[in-house]
mmCIF file of C-alpha atoms in Angstrom:
data_model
loop_
_atom_site.group_PDB
_atom_site.id
_atom_site.type_symbol
_atom_site.label_atom_id
_atom_site.label_comp_id
_atom_site.label_asym_id
_atom_site.label_seq_id
_atom_site.Cartn_x
_atom_site.Cartn_y
_atom_site.Cartn_z
ATOM 1 C CA UNK A 23 105.430 87.361 -8.276
ATOM 2 C CA UNK A 24 102.476 85.295 -9.305
ATOM 3 C CA UNK A 25 99.749 85.371 -11.960
ATOM 4 C CA UNK A 26 96.579 83.402 -12.752
ATOM 5 C CA UNK A 27 94.434 83.333 -15.850
ATOM 6 C CA UNK A 28 90.930 82.845 -14.500
ATOM 7 C CA UNK A 29 88.281 80.831 -16.373
ATOM 8 C CA UNK A 30 86.453 84.067 -17.362
ATOM 9 C CA UNK A 31 89.605 85.395 -19.123
ATOM 10 C CA UNK A 32 90.501 87.818 -16.333
ATOM 11 C CA UNK A 33 94.170 88.088 -15.313
ATOM 12 C CA UNK A 34 94.662 87.960 -11.533
ATOM 13 C CA UNK A 35 98.112 89.008 -10.477
ATOM 14 C CA UNK A 36 100.239 90.474 -7.761
ATOM 15 C CA UNK A 37 102.149 93.728 -8.100
ATOM 16 C CA UNK A 38 104.651 95.773 -6.131
ATOM 17 C CA UNK A 39 103.575 98.595 -3.775
ATOM 18 C CA UNK A 40 107.362 99.298 -3.236
ATOM 19 C CA UNK A 41 107.082 98.938 0.587
ATOM 20 C CA UNK A 42 110.477 99.816 1.992
ATOM 21 C CA UNK A 43 109.564 98.316 5.361
ATOM 22 C CA UNK A 44 109.532 94.831 3.751
ATOM 23 C CA UNK A 45 112.625 94.751 1.480
ATOM 24 C CA UNK A 46 112.938 90.951 1.342
ATOM 25 C CA UNK A 47 112.597 88.888 -1.752
ATOM 26 C CA UNK A 48 109.044 88.328 -2.877
ATOM 27 C CA UNK A 49 107.623 91.527 -1.552
ATOM 28 C CA UNK A 50 104.563 92.769 -3.364
ATOM 29 C CA UNK A 51 101.610 94.534 -1.656
ATOM 30 C CA UNK A 52 99.136 94.779 -4.502
ATOM 31 C CA UNK A 53 96.527 92.351 -5.936
ATOM 32 C CA UNK A 54 95.004 93.305 -9.312
ATOM 33 C CA UNK A 55 92.575 92.042 -11.892
ATOM 34 C CA UNK A 56 92.879 93.035 -15.523
ATOM 35 C CA UNK A 57 90.498 92.314 -18.380
ATOM 36 C CA UNK A 58 91.400 90.873 -21.756
ATOM 37 C CA UNK A 59 92.382 94.306 -23.001
ATOM 38 C CA UNK A 60 94.595 94.938 -19.961
ATOM 39 C CA UNK A 61 92.289 97.383 -18.270
ATOM 40 C CA UNK A 62 92.611 97.477 -14.512
ATOM 41 C CA UNK A 63 89.206 96.352 -13.212
ATOM 42 C CA UNK A 64 90.021 95.680 -9.524
ATOM 43 C CA UNK A 65 92.772 96.389 -7.088
ATOM 44 C CA UNK A 66 93.426 95.539 -3.401
ATOM 45 C CA UNK A 67 96.332 96.716 -1.287
ATOM 46 C CA UNK A 68 97.996 95.018 1.653
ATOM 47 C CA UNK A 69 100.935 97.238 2.307
ATOM 48 C CA UNK A 70 101.752 99.505 5.218
ATOM 49 C CA UNK A 71 104.266 99.793 8.076
ATOM 50 C CA UNK A 72 103.147 96.621 9.818
ATOM 51 C CA UNK A 73 102.151 94.180 7.069
ATOM 52 C CA UNK A 74 102.695 93.428 3.331
ATOM 53 C CA UNK A 75 101.434 90.885 0.808
ATOM 54 C CA UNK A 76 104.283 88.770 -0.582
ATOM 55 C CA UNK A 77 104.908 85.958 -3.046
ATOM 56 C CA UNK A 78 101.624 84.130 -3.731
ATOM 57 C CA UNK A 79 97.893 84.408 -3.797
ATOM 58 C CA UNK A 80 95.235 81.753 -4.500
ATOM 59 C CA UNK A 81 91.907 82.245 -6.155
ATOM 60 C CA UNK A 82 89.106 80.256 -4.518
ATOM 61 C CA UNK A 83 86.069 78.573 -6.106
ATOM 62 C CA UNK A 84 83.751 81.073 -4.351
ATOM 63 C CA UNK A 85 85.514 84.048 -5.980
ATOM 64 C CA UNK A 86 87.465 85.021 -2.892
ATOM 65 C CA UNK A 87 91.248 85.227 -2.761
ATOM 66 C CA UNK A 88 93.750 83.784 -0.289
ATOM 67 C CA UNK A 89 96.659 86.200 0.345
ATOM 68 C CA UNK A 90 100.063 85.586 1.984
ATOM 69 C CA UNK A 91 101.014 88.448 4.308
ATOM 70 C CA UNK A 92 104.095 89.338 6.411
ATOM 71 C CA UNK A 93 103.223 90.829 9.796
ATOM 72 C CA UNK A 94 105.749 92.692 11.950
ATOM 73 C CA UNK A 95 106.306 92.117 15.677
ATOM 74 C CA UNK A 96 108.625 94.072 17.913
ATOM 75 C CA UNK A 97 111.634 92.581 19.655
ATOM 76 C CA UNK A 98 109.749 92.920 22.970
ATOM 77 C CA UNK A 99 106.739 91.057 21.513
ATOM 78 C CA UNK A 100 109.004 88.289 20.183
ATOM 79 C CA UNK A 101 110.779 87.963 23.503
ATOM 80 C CA UNK A 102 107.381 87.733 25.313
ATOM 81 C CA UNK A 103 106.397 85.054 22.853
ATOM 82 C CA UNK A 104 109.430 83.010 23.949
ATOM 83 C CA UNK A 105 112.011 83.940 21.334
ATOM 84 C CA UNK A 106 115.404 83.698 23.054
ATOM 85 C CA UNK A 107 117.363 85.703 20.453
ATOM 86 C CA UNK A 108 115.466 88.181 18.298
ATOM 87 C CA UNK A 109 116.224 90.968 15.812
ATOM 88 C CA UNK A 110 114.586 94.286 16.481
ATOM 89 C CA UNK A 111 111.687 93.189 14.297
ATOM 90 C CA UNK A 112 110.374 89.614 13.752
ATOM 91 C CA UNK A 113 107.942 88.738 10.977
ATOM 92 C CA UNK A 114 105.164 86.251 11.338
ATOM 93 C CA UNK A 115 103.190 84.880 8.363
ATOM 94 C CA UNK A 116 99.472 85.407 7.960
ATOM 95 C CA UNK A 117 96.901 84.161 5.447
ATOM 96 C CA UNK A 118 93.866 86.318 4.866
ATOM 97 C CA UNK A 119 90.856 85.525 2.692
ATOM 98 C CA UNK A 120 89.454 88.591 0.878
ATOM 99 C CA UNK A 121 86.049 88.829 -0.751
ATOM 100 C CA UNK A 122 86.579 91.256 -3.686
ATOM 101 C CA UNK A 123 84.139 94.109 -4.218
ATOM 102 C CA UNK A 124 84.258 94.368 -7.990
ATOM 103 C CA UNK A 125 81.741 97.168 -8.077
ATOM 104 C CA UNK A 126 83.222 99.610 -5.595
ATOM 105 C CA UNK A 127 86.790 98.350 -5.465
ATOM 106 C CA UNK A 128 88.670 96.928 -2.514
ATOM 107 C CA UNK A 129 87.288 94.055 -0.535
ATOM 108 C CA UNK A 130 86.432 92.556 2.838
ATOM 109 C CA UNK A 131 88.590 90.214 4.953
ATOM 110 C CA UNK A 132 86.293 87.276 5.753
ATOM 111 C CA UNK A 133 88.829 84.820 7.281
ATOM 112 C CA UNK A 134 92.325 84.898 8.795
ATOM 113 C CA UNK A 135 95.074 82.631 10.078
ATOM 114 C CA UNK A 136 98.350 83.691 11.647
ATOM 115 C CA UNK A 137 101.460 81.704 12.589
ATOM 116 C CA UNK A 138 101.814 83.937 15.675
ATOM 117 C CA UNK A 139 98.947 82.023 17.297
ATOM 118 C CA UNK A 140 100.696 78.586 16.868
ATOM 119 C CA UNK A 141 104.173 78.893 18.212
ATOM 120 C CA UNK A 142 105.680 76.929 21.056
ATOM 121 C CA UNK A 143 108.763 77.346 23.239
ATOM 122 C CA UNK A 144 110.372 75.481 26.166
ATOM 123 C CA UNK A 145 112.642 78.299 27.256
ATOM 124 C CA UNK A 146 110.622 79.839 30.053
ATOM 125 C CA UNK A 147 107.318 79.003 31.780
ATOM 126 C CA UNK A 148 106.926 82.710 32.571
ATOM 127 C CA UNK A 149 106.596 83.605 28.897
ATOM 128 C CA UNK A 150 103.894 82.972 26.327
ATOM 129 C CA UNK A 151 103.631 79.739 24.339
ATOM 130 C CA UNK A 152 105.445 77.534 26.872
ATOM 131 C CA UNK A 153 104.995 73.870 25.923
ATOM 132 C CA UNK A 154 106.350 70.840 24.116
ATOM 133 C CA UNK A 155 108.568 71.842 21.201
ATOM 134 C CA UNK A 156 108.343 68.319 19.804
ATOM 135 C CA UNK A 157 104.626 68.767 19.202
ATOM 136 C CA UNK A 158 104.288 68.410 15.355
ATOM 137 C CA UNK A 159 101.243 70.677 15.314
ATOM 138 C CA UNK A 160 103.158 73.735 16.635
ATOM 139 C CA UNK A 161 106.070 75.747 15.323
ATOM 140 C CA UNK A 162 109.150 76.141 17.559
ATOM 141 C CA UNK A 163 109.735 79.945 17.763
ATOM 142 C CA UNK A 164 113.371 79.221 18.515
ATOM 143 C CA UNK A 165 114.049 76.986 15.457
ATOM 144 C CA UNK A 166 115.940 78.618 12.635
ATOM 145 C CA UNK A 167 117.937 77.558 9.583
ATOM 146 C CA UNK A 168 118.931 81.112 8.575
ATOM 147 C CA UNK A 169 120.342 82.531 11.808
ATOM 148 C CA UNK A 170 118.537 84.343 14.547
ATOM 149 C CA UNK A 171 119.226 87.840 13.165
ATOM 150 C CA UNK A 172 116.966 87.233 10.148
ATOM 151 C CA UNK A 173 113.567 88.903 10.702
ATOM 152 C CA UNK A 174 112.082 87.012 7.704
ATOM 153 C CA UNK A 175 112.896 83.708 9.464
ATOM 154 C CA UNK A 176 110.024 81.620 7.952
ATOM 155 C CA UNK A 177 109.735 83.079 4.389
ATOM 156 C CA UNK A 178 106.582 81.323 3.184
ATOM 157 C CA UNK A 179 106.600 81.366 -0.610
ATOM 158 C CA UNK A 180 103.341 79.761 -1.811
ATOM 159 C CA UNK A 181 99.733 79.020 -0.872
ATOM 160 C CA UNK A 182 97.405 76.421 -2.445
ATOM 161 C CA UNK A 183 93.844 75.304 -1.710
ATOM 162 C CA UNK A 184 92.117 71.951 -1.893
ATOM 163 C CA UNK A 185 88.322 72.426 -2.268
ATOM 164 C CA UNK A 186 87.408 68.782 -1.619
ATOM 165 C CA UNK A 187 89.297 68.880 1.716
ATOM 166 C CA UNK A 188 88.746 72.610 2.485
ATOM 167 C CA UNK A 189 92.429 72.767 3.420
ATOM 168 C CA UNK A 190 95.266 75.162 2.635
ATOM 169 C CA UNK A 191 98.826 74.213 1.850
ATOM 170 C CA UNK A 192 101.705 76.539 2.613
ATOM 171 C CA UNK A 193 105.372 76.384 1.774
ATOM 172 C CA UNK A 194 107.751 77.270 4.635
ATOM 173 C CA UNK A 195 110.810 77.929 2.466
ATOM 174 C CA UNK A 196 113.353 78.548 5.227
ATOM 175 C CA UNK A 197 112.387 75.461 7.347
ATOM 176 C CA UNK A 198 112.240 73.246 4.218
ATOM 177 C CA UNK A 199 108.682 72.179 5.029
ATOM 178 C CA UNK A 200 105.144 71.900 3.657
ATOM 179 C CA UNK A 201 102.306 72.865 6.059
ATOM 180 C CA UNK A 202 98.666 72.015 5.658
ATOM 181 C CA UNK A 203 96.037 73.891 7.820
ATOM 182 C CA UNK A 204 92.269 73.729 8.123
ATOM 183 C CA UNK A 205 90.251 76.326 6.258
ATOM 184 C CA UNK A 206 86.873 75.162 7.608
ATOM 185 C CA UNK A 207 87.510 77.038 10.859
ATOM 186 C CA UNK A 208 86.154 80.434 11.865
ATOM 187 C CA UNK A 209 88.780 83.101 12.279
ATOM 188 C CA UNK A 210 88.331 82.757 16.035
ATOM 189 C CA UNK A 211 88.881 78.998 15.883
ATOM 190 C CA UNK A 212 91.942 79.526 13.616
ATOM 191 C CA UNK A 213 93.617 81.319 16.565
ATOM 192 C CA UNK A 214 93.264 78.181 18.697
ATOM 193 C CA UNK A 215 93.935 74.470 18.602
ATOM 194 C CA UNK A 216 90.286 73.509 18.514
ATOM 195 C CA UNK A 217 87.476 73.639 16.025
ATOM 196 C CA UNK A 218 86.914 73.111 12.296
ATOM 197 C CA UNK A 219 86.444 69.827 10.429
ATOM 198 C CA UNK A 220 89.710 68.546 11.825
ATOM 199 C CA UNK A 221 89.095 69.485 15.430
ATOM 200 C CA UNK A 222 92.580 71.115 15.601
ATOM 201 C CA UNK A 223 91.562 74.639 14.843
ATOM 202 C CA UNK A 224 94.420 76.576 13.249
ATOM 203 C CA UNK A 225 97.195 74.165 14.401
ATOM 204 C CA UNK A 226 99.134 72.336 11.771
ATOM 205 C CA UNK A 227 97.241 69.284 10.312
ATOM 206 C CA UNK A 228 100.229 68.021 8.313
ATOM 207 C CA UNK A 229 103.796 68.903 7.727
ATOM 208 C CA UNK A 230 106.577 67.285 5.665
ATOM 209 C CA UNK A 231 110.119 67.880 4.685
ATOM 210 C CA UNK A 232 112.044 68.598 7.865
ATOM 211 C CA UNK A 233 111.058 66.868 11.067
ATOM 212 C CA UNK A 234 114.075 68.451 12.793
ATOM 213 C CA UNK A 235 112.066 71.659 12.938
ATOM 214 C CA UNK A 236 109.944 70.049 15.686
ATOM 215 C CA UNK A 237 112.699 68.063 17.320
ATOM 216 C CA UNK A 238 112.256 64.763 15.503
ATOM 217 C CA UNK A 239 114.932 62.987 13.629
ATOM 218 C CA UNK A 240 118.284 64.070 12.341
ATOM 219 C CA UNK A 241 119.696 65.804 9.190
ATOM 220 C CA UNK A 242 119.279 62.494 7.412
ATOM 221 C CA UNK A 243 115.495 62.916 7.728
ATOM 222 C CA UNK A 244 115.418 66.292 5.927
ATOM 223 C CA UNK A 245 113.830 65.915 2.478
ATOM 224 C CA UNK A 246 113.152 69.368 1.178
ATOM 225 C CA UNK A 247 115.674 72.114 0.500
ATOM 226 C CA UNK A 248 114.362 75.704 -0.277
ATOM 227 C CA UNK A 249 111.380 74.227 -2.080
ATOM 228 C CA UNK A 250 108.865 76.072 -4.194
ATOM 229 C CA UNK A 251 105.371 75.555 -5.502
ATOM 230 C CA UNK A 252 104.011 72.698 -3.366
ATOM 231 C CA UNK A 253 100.436 72.034 -4.484
ATOM 232 C CA UNK A 254 97.816 69.328 -4.666
ATOM 233 C CA UNK A 255 97.501 67.688 -8.068
ATOM 234 C CA UNK A 256 93.842 68.285 -9.164
ATOM 235 C CA UNK A 257 91.589 65.246 -8.511
ATOM 236 C CA UNK A 258 90.787 65.001 -12.234
ATOM 237 C CA UNK A 259 94.397 64.346 -13.250
ATOM 238 C CA UNK A 260 96.739 61.395 -12.813
ATOM 239 C CA UNK A 261 97.833 61.083 -9.160
ATOM 240 C CA UNK A 262 95.049 63.451 -8.171
ATOM 241 C CA UNK A 263 95.096 64.397 -4.559
ATOM 242 C CA UNK A 264 98.841 63.806 -4.070
ATOM 243 C CA UNK A 265 101.231 66.675 -3.498
ATOM 244 C CA UNK A 266 103.754 67.845 -6.129
ATOM 245 C CA UNK A 267 106.697 70.101 -5.156
ATOM 246 C CA UNK A 268 109.823 71.518 -6.786
ATOM 247 C CA UNK A 269 112.756 70.599 -4.554
ATOM 248 C CA UNK A 270 115.271 73.230 -5.529
ATOM 249 C CA UNK A 271 118.574 72.355 -3.778
ATOM 250 C CA UNK A 272 118.261 68.617 -3.105
ATOM 251 C CA UNK A 273 121.747 68.303 -4.715
ATOM 252 C CA UNK A 274 123.337 70.151 -1.893
ATOM 253 C CA UNK A 275 123.322 66.944 0.153
ATOM 254 C CA UNK A 276 126.021 65.719 -2.235
ATOM 255 C CA UNK A 277 127.739 69.034 -2.880
ATOM 256 C CA UNK A 278 126.177 69.194 -6.336
ATOM 257 C CA UNK A 279 123.791 71.579 -8.159
ATOM 258 C CA UNK A 280 120.597 69.771 -9.167
ATOM 259 C CA UNK A 281 116.882 69.928 -8.409
ATOM 260 C CA UNK A 282 114.122 67.362 -8.253
ATOM 261 C CA UNK A 283 110.379 67.118 -8.645
ATOM 262 C CA UNK A 284 108.747 65.190 -5.745
ATOM 263 C CA UNK A 285 105.269 63.741 -5.499
ATOM 264 C CA UNK A 286 104.261 62.996 -1.969
ATOM 265 C CA UNK A 287 101.383 60.761 -0.870
ATOM 266 C CA UNK A 288 100.519 61.670 2.715
ATOM 267 C CA UNK A 289 99.514 58.829 5.056
ATOM 268 C CA UNK A 290 95.952 59.071 6.336
ATOM 269 C CA UNK A 291 93.617 56.989 8.482
ATOM 270 C CA UNK A 292 90.095 55.788 7.577
ATOM 271 C CA UNK A 293 88.624 59.195 8.451
ATOM 272 C CA UNK A 294 91.209 60.880 6.160
ATOM 273 C CA UNK A 295 93.181 62.350 9.078
ATOM 274 C CA UNK A 296 96.950 62.666 8.545
ATOM 275 C CA UNK A 297 98.841 60.054 10.553
ATOM 276 C CA UNK A 298 101.544 60.675 13.039
ATOM 277 C CA UNK A 299 103.923 57.788 13.583
ATOM 278 C CA UNK A 300 106.855 57.860 16.005
ATOM 279 C CA UNK A 301 106.241 61.594 16.589
ATOM 280 C CA UNK A 302 106.284 62.667 13.002
ATOM 281 C CA UNK A 303 104.234 62.731 9.757
ATOM 282 C CA UNK A 304 104.937 60.363 6.891
ATOM 283 C CA UNK A 305 105.821 59.076 4.445
ATOM 284 C CA UNK A 306 109.476 58.572 4.942
ATOM 285 C CA UNK A 307 110.092 58.794 1.205
ATOM 286 C CA UNK A 308 108.440 60.480 -1.797
ATOM 287 C CA UNK A 309 105.911 58.502 -3.866
ATOM 288 C CA UNK A 310 107.623 59.604 -7.131
ATOM 289 C CA UNK A 311 110.819 61.537 -7.984
ATOM 290 C CA UNK A 312 112.134 63.129 -11.187
ATOM 291 C CA UNK A 313 115.826 63.990 -11.086
ATOM 292 C CA UNK A 314 118.482 64.591 -13.668
ATOM 293 C CA UNK A 315 121.782 65.452 -11.959
ATOM 294 C CA UNK A 316 123.359 66.485 -15.245
ATOM 295 C CA UNK A 317 120.707 68.827 -16.663
ATOM 296 C CA UNK A 318 118.019 69.836 -14.265
ATOM 297 C CA UNK A 319 118.598 72.683 -11.744
ATOM 298 C CA UNK A 320 117.116 75.886 -10.522
ATOM 299 C CA UNK A 321 118.629 77.250 -7.333
ATOM 300 C CA UNK A 322 115.564 79.402 -6.691
ATOM 301 C CA UNK A 323 111.952 80.062 -7.759
ATOM 302 C CA UNK A 324 110.473 77.439 -10.161
ATOM 303 C CA UNK A 325 107.434 75.068 -10.235
ATOM 304 C CA UNK A 326 105.724 72.148 -11.965
ATOM 305 C CA UNK A 327 102.319 70.868 -12.819
ATOM 306 C CA UNK A 328 100.529 67.747 -14.008
ATOM 307 C CA UNK A 329 98.991 68.000 -17.452
ATOM 308 C CA UNK A 330 95.729 66.424 -18.688
ATOM 309 C CA UNK A 331 97.652 64.013 -20.908
ATOM 310 C CA UNK A 332 99.331 62.613 -17.790
ATOM 311 C CA UNK A 333 102.689 64.244 -18.451
ATOM 312 C CA UNK A 334 104.388 66.786 -16.155
ATOM 313 C CA UNK A 335 105.424 70.315 -17.161
ATOM 314 C CA UNK A 336 108.404 71.663 -15.203
ATOM 315 C CA UNK A 337 109.772 75.193 -15.046
ATOM 316 C CA UNK A 338 113.474 75.822 -14.218
ATOM 317 C CA UNK A 339 112.891 79.463 -13.520
ATOM 318 C CA UNK A 340 116.434 80.426 -12.859
ATOM 319 C CA UNK A 341 117.472 79.556 -16.400
ATOM 320 C CA UNK A 342 114.051 80.128 -18.040
ATOM 321 C CA UNK A 343 113.405 76.620 -19.352
ATOM 322 C CA UNK A 344 110.149 74.594 -19.580
ATOM 323 C CA UNK A 345 110.344 70.791 -19.972
ATOM 324 C CA UNK A 346 107.527 68.315 -20.424
ATOM 325 C CA UNK A 347 108.207 64.723 -19.353
ATOM 326 C CA UNK A 348 106.142 61.510 -19.619
ATOM 327 C CA UNK A 349 105.255 59.333 -16.616
ATOM 328 C CA UNK A 350 108.273 57.244 -17.524
ATOM 329 C CA UNK A 351 110.352 60.469 -17.239
ATOM 330 C CA UNK A 352 111.180 60.890 -20.924
ATOM 331 C CA UNK A 353 111.490 64.373 -22.233
ATOM 332 C CA UNK A 354 109.062 65.027 -25.026
ATOM 333 C CA UNK A 355 108.958 68.886 -25.317
ATOM 334 C CA UNK A 356 111.229 71.726 -24.223
#
């Protein structure tokens, strides 16, 4: 589901372990490195009856790898966590950081973050996670856009890393949201709401796209629709530090089929902390939008990236088309 060509010419990719316990879209289970001649030089497996790698991974500057992982919880565990209606199995989302052992194979988990530690519910004081569901730093375990019978109720689909901030960006596909969390924490701090450079531990530092998920705003405030590939534009490129995302089904608000590329410029204070105004994170509108209602649409998958020449390369994955546009949104290559 994802592949990276590393600077040393090694291909880093995910592969399928064919785990029947996790038969949702994006399932994988294997992470592999191949040399220039396609020889397998390293492999790591995250695939058993309780967890499975899926969708994306992210190579880090220190040589480690961030990995997206589904984790199963029983109906009883979900109910104890405050879930009012739960399928027999509910999946949380976990990010692990693995240090590869290129000599002996495999690797060591050196850091971990799990959504299960950051839920909130206002259903019962007798159950876990009781609190304020309008807290933007927590996830409401009883919010859903895909029905309460869906065990893959979050469906994260990408992970990105910002080395200058030491922060991780996640795409919550089903909620229509981007999350940013603190990577500077220890694993122990990441289970709490304290610690790390931010002081918020593993709680959400920033989120954008659907404030309704934490009880703020209305449907008119929703900005992202089944988005893919949110990432920081590299600092060395135009608009460096801002967030670019492929907004797949933005056209559904008008009953039409079209997508958009958004660039988002998060609002921060003098200490570079993300600002919360009137209970939610800004901005209210994207910094930049590319849209072509007549000829730009991918209902699923897809991505985009800023190029060194200042242009933007966009991939409509569903139809298999790459398009390069200028800052003035003119198509110059396809």
